[in-house]
Amino acid sequence: MEELGVLAFSLNHNEEAARIFSDLLEKQEKALGKEHLETVATRSCLASVRFNQGRYVEAEQMYRQFLKDSLKTGSTHSDVIIAMSNLAKTLMKLEKYAEAARLQRRALVLGIKLLGRLHHSTVCKVAALAETYIRQKRYVRCNKLLSIAFAEVEQHYGRGHQTTLFIVHRLSQLYARTRRLHKAVEFGRLALFERSRQLGETHPGTIQSAENLLDVYLRMGRYRPALLLLFKWTQGAIRDYGESDRRTLQPIVALGKVLRDTKRFRDAEKVQLYALDLAMGLSGNKIEACRAEFLGMASTYDSQGRYFQAKALRDRLLEDWDPTELNEEYVRALLDQSGTLYRMGQKKQAQALWDKFMNYVASLGEANETEVLKILGKVKKRREFQSPRSLQVRRFRLIGTRKRA
């Protein structure tokens, strides 16, 4: 039964894998006990499935239990390291960076003792810790960590080795965040070239390097190389996976967004309509699975001044969408729609939609106010939300308004 779960997981059939591992875990807990080694291993497998499903809260609870059981049952150092690394990876998704960094440092120390400083697994842990430091904006500490690691790994493996490229990729990200963009391009190109040559154009590592280099190009305003990179990425995905695959959808969506940002609206509209049709086909015509594509298409219509089409698309999204938790896409949809209504001259409807947004924020509780302000900042930074002046003033008074209410 465990082999069937592993097979389903490897084929990315997460729902089937979750059902198999859940049934197996329930039987093992009754027959063997919760702390038996086989039960602990099955719980770890189920946690990995939950992580792939995006159910990070459940995955965090299972990984915490897995780490606790590994320490209690006297598991090997390698099992403890794996437990710490998996829990830290989940905490990163939940933006609990301080705790993730503590776990990653402990895992790194254990890894150095067990395998040495230059082992591939140890270098991967250095790269993971560096990513956490970048998220925390601890750039000085990150630069020191990566500089030491790069000097040692490059001397031992060479610059084009896959182990070295983990550090090269993180250095490119660090330079992009600290506005050393020419250095970021240099290291980003190196990582992308070597990974595409050695692993293939559609390998997950190559795609990570492509995403990073694309982000650097867009920060620099270099749209021509960004478009060339996206065309090559899209062609490789279609060649390797075919059009009816979700992995092909990612570069197509990114291509549509870049075309829109460069004001090539007709091309952007064609690409985004194609992406929307592809996403609807992959999801079985489920609108809730294609929200990002709907929002991107609506933003393109807004940029062209086609407000009725933009409003119609968002109306389809908002019709049966009533989340009870904090949802960035929902916030973006409400705010963008209120701006569109105002530009159409429908000021009362725009104000009613803003009031709906304020009630939504109030229902989340005070603990989420900071997160809502972060989302508002992201929406403004992306230039996808152009609200009227009165709404712009009120959005910066969000906390005070909610408390008075």
Coordinates of C-alpha atoms in Angstrom, one line a residue, residues 2-22 45-46 48-50 52-53 245 247:
E2 CA 2.9 2.4 0.8
E3 CA 4.4 1.7 -2.6
L4 CA 1.1 2.7 -4.3
G5 CA 1.2 6.0 -2.3
V6 CA 4.8 6.7 -3.3
L7 CA 3.9 6.0 -7.0
A8 CA 0.9 8.3 -6.9
F9 CA 3.0 11.0 -5.3
S10 CA 5.8 10.6 -7.9
L11 CA 3.2 11.0 -10.7
N12 CA 1.9 14.2 -9.0
H13 CA -1.5 12.6 -8.2
N14 CA -1.7 14.3 -4.8
E15 CA -5.3 13.6 -4.0
E16 CA -4.9 9.8 -4.5
A17 CA -1.6 9.8 -2.6
A18 CA -3.2 11.7 0.3
R19 CA -6.0 9.2 0.5
I20 CA -3.6 6.2 0.5
F21 CA -1.3 7.6 3.1
S22 CA -4.2 8.8 5.3
C45 CA 5.1 11.1 3.5
L46 CA 1.6 12.4 4.2
S48 CA 5.0 16.0 1.9
V49 CA 1.7 15.4 0.1
R50 CA -0.1 18.1 2.1
N52 CA 2.4 19.8 -2.5
Q53 CA -1.3 20.4 -2.2
D245 CA 0.0 20.6 -19.1
R247 CA 3.8 23.5 -16.5

